[in-house]
């Protein structure tokens, strides 16, 4: 198992639990999408997995080691790459400096940007010396994903990567990322509202409600055909 | 003309030393959102380390080096024992570091006594600069401060460690998720900020009267410099130190020191009121 | 801990203060009367800091204004205003309030200062005030003003000067009145507004409340009480000097309030008396080490008990 979560509890204030005993598993090389309405705890789950929020109970095993409650940098170094909601690129840094940040924090990856960075998303090569904050949302998203990939993660966590980006670009990003994951054996955990991207990237889908996983769909094609499923968990 | 030149040189040497103290404050605030009220006492600790080193018979420069080490270590200790526990509580950092400044100052009084100590100038004599005789040691202070400030800027903007430090300042959470050891960065920058204040205290000691109040005497101008320049800006530190240091020196040449001091404070308060984000942002 | 304990303790503290003259000799009672004025001073800071969330590093400016006005009037240096102590006390309070209003107007008007900016600006203002007091000869310069007469009776009698016990009861009555007033304000709708500003200033503004006016009022009221405390202090202490307006006393009162408990008025008040009392008890024995211990204690309280030593047990409101 790449990632194994058992009975995870987490929340922001005393007494209120956003994650309420959540359990799930992801196998190596699998891509899993988590779907659910707003406020069901998806982002809280991402923040807990990446160490930005301490769980109050439960365990998170990543590649065999317990990472629950560890600081973000330890989790990153253990092999989890994170593309947060809103992307969080360093907008005052140049594109190249942003990409350097992808390798600098990881011991053994050196301090220069490998060529791979500019092959996958050619736009980044063009914009290499531009300030990252001046790029479009789609370009920033490519930068954020590339920055995470440069750290050679085993598991890549993406939180709403399609947010605020035009559909054709979302599609391109999805195709490129799928190809990369297949050739490198990358495991992906994706939180997403955009079903097109989910279809492109994910093998399985998990539905989340009130802080737990309520249903698992093994065949991602069912999302296209089973209108009932979508109505039950996604439509407001 | 000669007077103008002398005042200019005096101002420059004060500005550069003030910059050393200010840089530590700005970096620590940027990194950790900590307003370090004990920063002036780190300056004080540097001066008294030199006093101790001199009375133990160490040569001057060994004393300065020792001051850097001692105060840097003190910074590490302070980060571990106090600062770490009040992260994310900005007002409490002001109070806790205030308590710390009282404790350090009193410790100095207990060890060295409350009276002012004067040290011998390690480089008496003067050098001719542009036609005027200027104390040689003041030129040394300028050189040391300029060198250190330039080093800090080069490290921050030209090295990969600097890039990581700036990434923590820009977005601590994301920096951590990219694997940057934020804990180590916190410790390191706090210690370096402290060491800079320590060196500043040591090199200034021979030309000031070393007494337990000199820390506060430097803390307030440094804070005003930070606020005048802009709390979160490294460029602002230069602007702020330039304005506060320059104004203090220029005004004290024309009136009593205490009057000059309150004039500078009043000017600074007005500037802070008009540009709460600092001049470095106000001009954009 | 029962829910009623804070109420019992609150009443108990006031009863103890009322009965204190029965147990303490003259010298101790006049000591305690002085501590009461420190407590009054602490109440003013607790109000502005604990209730409205404004951290002021220069509260002694207003204490000092009250102290100097009291001295100037009773020494006959402002002949137009007479020499009555009652004028001194009233003007001391008014002067502190006006000073605070002026400073607050400067700091808070428009897109005002807050947080660290305000803390440092008030700290500088205190330094400026202290240096100004040192250099102003009319108010005695470095040496200050000596020979301020002690409190006298409001009616004609053989010995006009109040005895220790009388002074004590007069001060206690004023302190109790101010405490009740502040308690009333903090429980009124205005107090709720201040609490809202403390917890989220911008959101309160968006709801349509005039945050600036509320803060101005709170700051001026706190300044007034500081000035009143300063005036009372001077009459008991007999002289004024520049440190009374300065940054040392400003930070001392901050420590009293933080140690006692910034969120609860009475906790801050008890904090002031407690710290001064311990200081009296220990500073002789500990000498230089007293301030060191005080600094360390302050750090411990801030880190481990941010609500102060007495904040929890004296908290009268149910929530929080």
mmCIF file of N, CA and C in Angstrom, chain C residues 10 13-14 17 34-51 59 175 178-179 182-183 225 251-277 297-298 301 305-316 320:
data_model
loop_
_atom_site.group_PDB
_atom_site.id
_atom_site.type_symbol
_atom_site.label_atom_id
_atom_site.label_comp_id
_atom_site.label_asym_id
_atom_site.label_seq_id
_atom_site.Cartn_x
_atom_site.Cartn_y
_atom_site.Cartn_z
ATOM 1 N N UNK C 10 -14.585 37.421 44.046
ATOM 2 C CA UNK C 10 -14.643 38.854 43.752
ATOM 3 C C UNK C 10 -15.170 39.625 44.957
ATOM 4 N N UNK C 13 -12.688 39.547 47.869
ATOM 5 C CA UNK C 13 -11.545 40.456 47.752
ATOM 6 C C UNK C 13 -11.921 41.860 48.210
ATOM 7 N N UNK C 14 -13.093 42.321 47.798
ATOM 8 C CA UNK C 14 -13.508 43.673 48.200
ATOM 9 C C UNK C 14 -13.787 43.743 49.701
ATOM 10 N N UNK C 17 -10.530 43.965 51.449
ATOM 11 C CA UNK C 17 -9.949 45.296 51.333
ATOM 12 C C UNK C 17 -10.642 46.266 52.285
ATOM 13 N N UNK C 34 -1.361 53.046 48.603
ATOM 14 C CA UNK C 34 -0.573 53.307 47.387
ATOM 15 C C UNK C 34 -0.762 52.198 46.369
ATOM 16 N N UNK C 35 -0.755 50.959 46.865
ATOM 17 C CA UNK C 35 -0.953 49.832 45.948
ATOM 18 C C UNK C 35 -2.311 49.928 45.254
ATOM 19 N N UNK C 36 -3.300 50.449 46.003
ATOM 20 C CA UNK C 36 -4.622 50.597 45.395
ATOM 21 C C UNK C 36 -4.566 51.522 44.183
ATOM 22 N N UNK C 37 -3.747 52.580 44.289
ATOM 23 C CA UNK C 37 -3.663 53.475 43.127
ATOM 24 C C UNK C 37 -2.959 52.776 41.968
ATOM 25 N N UNK C 38 -1.962 51.935 42.285
ATOM 26 C CA UNK C 38 -1.365 51.136 41.210
ATOM 27 C C UNK C 38 -2.416 50.219 40.602
ATOM 28 N N UNK C 39 -3.250 49.652 41.467
ATOM 29 C CA UNK C 39 -4.320 48.782 40.989
ATOM 30 C C UNK C 39 -5.280 49.531 40.079
ATOM 31 N N UNK C 40 -5.586 50.773 40.459
ATOM 32 C CA UNK C 40 -6.460 51.617 39.644
ATOM 33 C C UNK C 40 -5.834 51.849 38.272
ATOM 34 N N UNK C 41 -4.541 52.112 38.294
ATOM 35 C CA UNK C 41 -3.781 52.307 37.065
ATOM 36 C C UNK C 41 -3.865 51.034 36.207
ATOM 37 N N UNK C 42 -3.694 49.879 36.863
ATOM 38 C CA UNK C 42 -3.765 48.607 36.143
ATOM 39 C C UNK C 42 -5.159 48.384 35.551
ATOM 40 N N UNK C 43 -6.185 48.816 36.297
ATOM 41 C CA UNK C 43 -7.558 48.674 35.781
ATOM 42 C C UNK C 43 -7.700 49.391 34.452
ATOM 43 N N UNK C 44 -7.093 50.581 34.355
ATOM 44 C CA UNK C 44 -7.245 51.351 33.123
ATOM 45 C C UNK C 44 -6.591 50.623 31.962
ATOM 46 N N UNK C 45 -5.430 50.032 32.193
ATOM 47 C CA UNK C 45 -4.765 49.319 31.109
ATOM 48 C C UNK C 45 -5.524 48.037 30.759
ATOM 49 N N UNK C 46 -6.035 47.362 31.795
ATOM 50 C CA UNK C 46 -6.787 46.131 31.536
ATOM 51 C C UNK C 46 -8.020 46.433 30.702
ATOM 52 N N UNK C 47 -8.608 47.595 30.930
ATOM 53 C CA UNK C 47 -9.801 47.966 30.166
ATOM 54 C C UNK C 47 -9.446 48.141 28.688
ATOM 55 N N UNK C 48 -8.397 48.911 28.428
ATOM 56 C CA UNK C 48 -8.069 49.215 27.041
ATOM 57 C C UNK C 48 -7.460 48.006 26.337
ATOM 58 N N UNK C 49 -6.718 47.189 27.074
ATOM 59 C CA UNK C 49 -6.026 46.055 26.465
ATOM 60 C C UNK C 49 -6.911 44.795 26.470
ATOM 61 N N UNK C 50 -7.396 44.461 27.649
ATOM 62 C CA UNK C 50 -8.162 43.225 27.767
ATOM 63 C C UNK C 50 -9.537 43.318 27.122
ATOM 64 N N UNK C 51 -10.188 44.483 27.245
ATOM 65 C CA UNK C 51 -11.538 44.593 26.703
ATOM 66 C C UNK C 51 -11.527 45.008 25.239
ATOM 67 N N UNK C 59 1.051 53.732 28.649
ATOM 68 C CA UNK C 59 -0.043 54.122 29.534
ATOM 69 C C UNK C 59 0.419 55.097 30.617
ATOM 70 N N UNK C 175 -11.578 53.746 43.951
ATOM 71 C CA UNK C 175 -11.215 52.563 43.172
ATOM 72 C C UNK C 175 -12.434 51.673 42.937
ATOM 73 N N UNK C 178 -14.741 53.200 40.358
ATOM 74 C CA UNK C 178 -14.223 53.041 38.992
ATOM 75 C C UNK C 178 -14.379 51.598 38.536
ATOM 76 N N UNK C 179 -14.085 50.664 39.449
ATOM 77 C CA UNK C 179 -14.209 49.246 39.091
ATOM 78 C C UNK C 179 -15.644 48.933 38.661
ATOM 79 N N UNK C 182 -16.401 50.424 35.252
ATOM 80 C CA UNK C 182 -15.795 49.664 34.140
ATOM 81 C C UNK C 182 -16.499 48.333 33.945
ATOM 82 N N UNK C 183 -16.866 47.696 35.063
ATOM 83 C CA UNK C 183 -17.570 46.416 34.981
ATOM 84 C C UNK C 183 -18.899 46.602 34.251
ATOM 85 N N UNK C 225 -8.780 57.409 33.638
ATOM 86 C CA UNK C 225 -8.587 56.641 34.871
ATOM 87 C C UNK C 225 -7.109 56.617 35.254
ATOM 88 N N UNK C 251 5.835 49.981 31.127
ATOM 89 C CA UNK C 251 6.022 48.544 30.940
ATOM 90 C C UNK C 251 5.771 47.805 32.248
ATOM 91 N N UNK C 252 6.021 48.474 33.373
ATOM 92 C CA UNK C 252 5.712 47.819 34.646
ATOM 93 C C UNK C 252 4.226 47.515 34.770
ATOM 94 N N UNK C 253 3.409 48.489 34.405
ATOM 95 C CA UNK C 253 1.957 48.270 34.540
ATOM 96 C C UNK C 253 1.508 47.165 33.594
ATOM 97 N N UNK C 254 2.183 47.092 32.451
ATOM 98 C CA UNK C 254 1.889 46.023 31.494
ATOM 99 C C UNK C 254 2.156 44.659 32.136
ATOM 100 N N UNK C 255 3.246 44.591 32.877
ATOM 101 C CA UNK C 255 3.596 43.325 33.532
ATOM 102 C C UNK C 255 2.561 42.985 34.598
ATOM 103 N N UNK C 256 2.178 43.983 35.407
ATOM 104 C CA UNK C 256 1.167 43.715 36.445
ATOM 105 C C UNK C 256 -0.086 43.120 35.818
ATOM 106 N N UNK C 257 -0.523 43.775 34.731
ATOM 107 C CA UNK C 257 -1.775 43.354 34.115
ATOM 108 C C UNK C 257 -1.636 41.962 33.489
ATOM 109 N N UNK C 258 -0.515 41.727 32.810
ATOM 110 C CA UNK C 258 -0.326 40.421 32.177
ATOM 111 C C UNK C 258 -0.228 39.317 33.229
ATOM 112 N N UNK C 259 0.479 39.605 34.314
ATOM 113 C CA UNK C 259 0.626 38.602 35.366
ATOM 114 C C UNK C 259 -0.713 38.335 36.044
ATOM 115 N N UNK C 260 -1.467 39.386 36.300
ATOM 116 C CA UNK C 260 -2.764 39.210 36.944
ATOM 117 C C UNK C 260 -3.765 38.530 36.022
ATOM 118 N N UNK C 261 -3.866 39.033 34.815
ATOM 119 C CA UNK C 261 -4.836 38.482 33.860
ATOM 120 C C UNK C 261 -5.468 39.611 33.084
ATOM 121 N N UNK C 262 -5.093 39.753 31.823
ATOM 122 C CA UNK C 262 -5.496 40.929 31.060
ATOM 123 C C UNK C 262 -6.984 40.956 30.735
ATOM 124 N N UNK C 263 -7.621 39.783 30.703
ATOM 125 C CA UNK C 263 -9.009 39.755 30.228
ATOM 126 C C UNK C 263 -10.025 40.073 31.325
ATOM 127 N N UNK C 264 -9.583 40.007 32.575
ATOM 128 C CA UNK C 264 -10.526 40.190 33.675
ATOM 129 C C UNK C 264 -10.071 41.392 34.502
ATOM 130 N N UNK C 265 -10.963 42.391 34.649
ATOM 131 C CA UNK C 265 -10.580 43.644 35.307
ATOM 132 C C UNK C 265 -9.990 43.411 36.695
ATOM 133 N N UNK C 266 -10.720 42.640 37.504
ATOM 134 C CA UNK C 266 -10.272 42.480 38.881
ATOM 135 C C UNK C 266 -8.956 41.702 38.946
ATOM 136 N N UNK C 267 -8.772 40.772 37.994
ATOM 137 C CA UNK C 267 -7.534 39.999 37.964
ATOM 138 C C UNK C 267 -6.346 40.929 37.748
ATOM 139 N N UNK C 268 -6.509 41.906 36.846
ATOM 140 C CA UNK C 268 -5.437 42.860 36.586
ATOM 141 C C UNK C 268 -5.163 43.706 37.835
ATOM 142 N N UNK C 269 -6.242 44.119 38.485
ATOM 143 C CA UNK C 269 -6.143 44.923 39.708
ATOM 144 C C UNK C 269 -5.376 44.149 40.784
ATOM 145 N N UNK C 270 -5.798 42.900 41.002
ATOM 146 C CA UNK C 270 -5.116 42.072 41.997
ATOM 147 C C UNK C 270 -3.676 41.823 41.568
ATOM 148 N N UNK C 271 -3.472 41.679 40.245
ATOM 149 C CA UNK C 271 -2.117 41.478 39.728
ATOM 150 C C UNK C 271 -1.184 42.596 40.154
ATOM 151 N N UNK C 272 -1.660 43.841 40.026
ATOM 152 C CA UNK C 272 -0.835 44.989 40.405
ATOM 153 C C UNK C 272 -0.482 44.937 41.896
ATOM 154 N N UNK C 273 -1.494 44.698 42.725
ATOM 155 C CA UNK C 273 -1.250 44.666 44.170
ATOM 156 C C UNK C 273 -0.324 43.501 44.518
ATOM 157 N N UNK C 274 -0.578 42.361 43.887
ATOM 158 C CA UNK C 274 0.222 41.166 44.139
ATOM 159 C C UNK C 274 1.696 41.406 43.802
ATOM 160 N N UNK C 275 1.943 41.932 42.586
ATOM 161 C CA UNK C 275 3.341 42.119 42.174
ATOM 162 C C UNK C 275 4.037 43.122 43.085
ATOM 163 N N UNK C 276 3.346 44.233 43.406
ATOM 164 C CA UNK C 276 3.970 45.241 44.275
ATOM 165 C C UNK C 276 4.232 44.690 45.662
ATOM 166 N N UNK C 277 3.295 43.868 46.127
ATOM 167 C CA UNK C 277 3.416 43.311 47.462
ATOM 168 C C UNK C 277 4.594 42.341 47.523
ATOM 169 N N UNK C 297 9.604 35.569 35.534
ATOM 170 C CA UNK C 297 8.217 35.246 35.871
ATOM 171 C C UNK C 297 7.277 35.724 34.753
ATOM 172 N N UNK C 298 7.572 36.904 34.252
ATOM 173 C CA UNK C 298 6.768 37.477 33.177
ATOM 174 C C UNK C 298 6.780 36.551 31.957
ATOM 175 N N UNK C 301 4.676 33.454 32.666
ATOM 176 C CA UNK C 301 3.238 33.710 32.629
ATOM 177 C C UNK C 301 2.756 33.832 31.181
ATOM 178 N N UNK C 305 0.711 30.710 30.968
ATOM 179 C CA UNK C 305 -0.615 31.109 31.464
ATOM 180 C C UNK C 305 -1.011 32.439 30.850
ATOM 181 N N UNK C 306 -1.285 32.441 29.530
ATOM 182 C CA UNK C 306 -1.571 33.718 28.868
ATOM 183 C C UNK C 306 -2.775 34.446 29.464
ATOM 184 N N UNK C 307 -3.610 33.753 30.218
ATOM 185 C CA UNK C 307 -4.747 34.444 30.841
ATOM 186 C C UNK C 307 -4.408 34.962 32.227
ATOM 187 N N UNK C 308 -3.150 34.844 32.613
ATOM 188 C CA UNK C 308 -2.722 35.413 33.882
ATOM 189 C C UNK C 308 -2.938 34.461 35.045
ATOM 190 N N UNK C 309 -2.381 34.860 36.212
ATOM 191 C CA UNK C 309 -2.479 33.989 37.378
ATOM 192 C C UNK C 309 -3.895 33.949 37.942
ATOM 193 N N UNK C 310 -4.599 35.085 37.832
ATOM 194 C CA UNK C 310 -5.920 35.154 38.463
ATOM 195 C C UNK C 310 -7.066 35.231 37.454
ATOM 196 N N UNK C 311 -6.721 35.235 36.155
ATOM 197 C CA UNK C 311 -7.732 35.450 35.119
ATOM 198 C C UNK C 311 -8.857 34.434 35.170
ATOM 199 N N UNK C 312 -8.509 33.158 35.409
ATOM 200 C CA UNK C 312 -9.524 32.127 35.347
ATOM 201 C C UNK C 312 -10.423 32.161 36.587
ATOM 202 N N UNK C 313 -9.782 32.295 37.768
ATOM 203 C CA UNK C 313 -10.593 32.165 38.986
ATOM 204 C C UNK C 313 -11.430 33.407 39.267
ATOM 205 N N UNK C 314 -11.120 34.533 38.591
ATOM 206 C CA UNK C 314 -11.903 35.741 38.860
ATOM 207 C C UNK C 314 -12.813 36.114 37.693
ATOM 208 N N UNK C 315 -12.912 35.214 36.708
ATOM 209 C CA UNK C 315 -13.704 35.519 35.527
ATOM 210 C C UNK C 315 -15.195 35.397 35.832
ATOM 211 N N UNK C 316 -15.882 36.541 35.791
ATOM 212 C CA UNK C 316 -17.292 36.543 36.178
ATOM 213 C C UNK C 316 -18.226 36.080 35.067
ATOM 214 N N UNK C 320 -16.260 31.890 27.503
ATOM 215 C CA UNK C 320 -14.829 32.070 27.288
ATOM 216 C C UNK C 320 -13.957 31.029 27.920
#
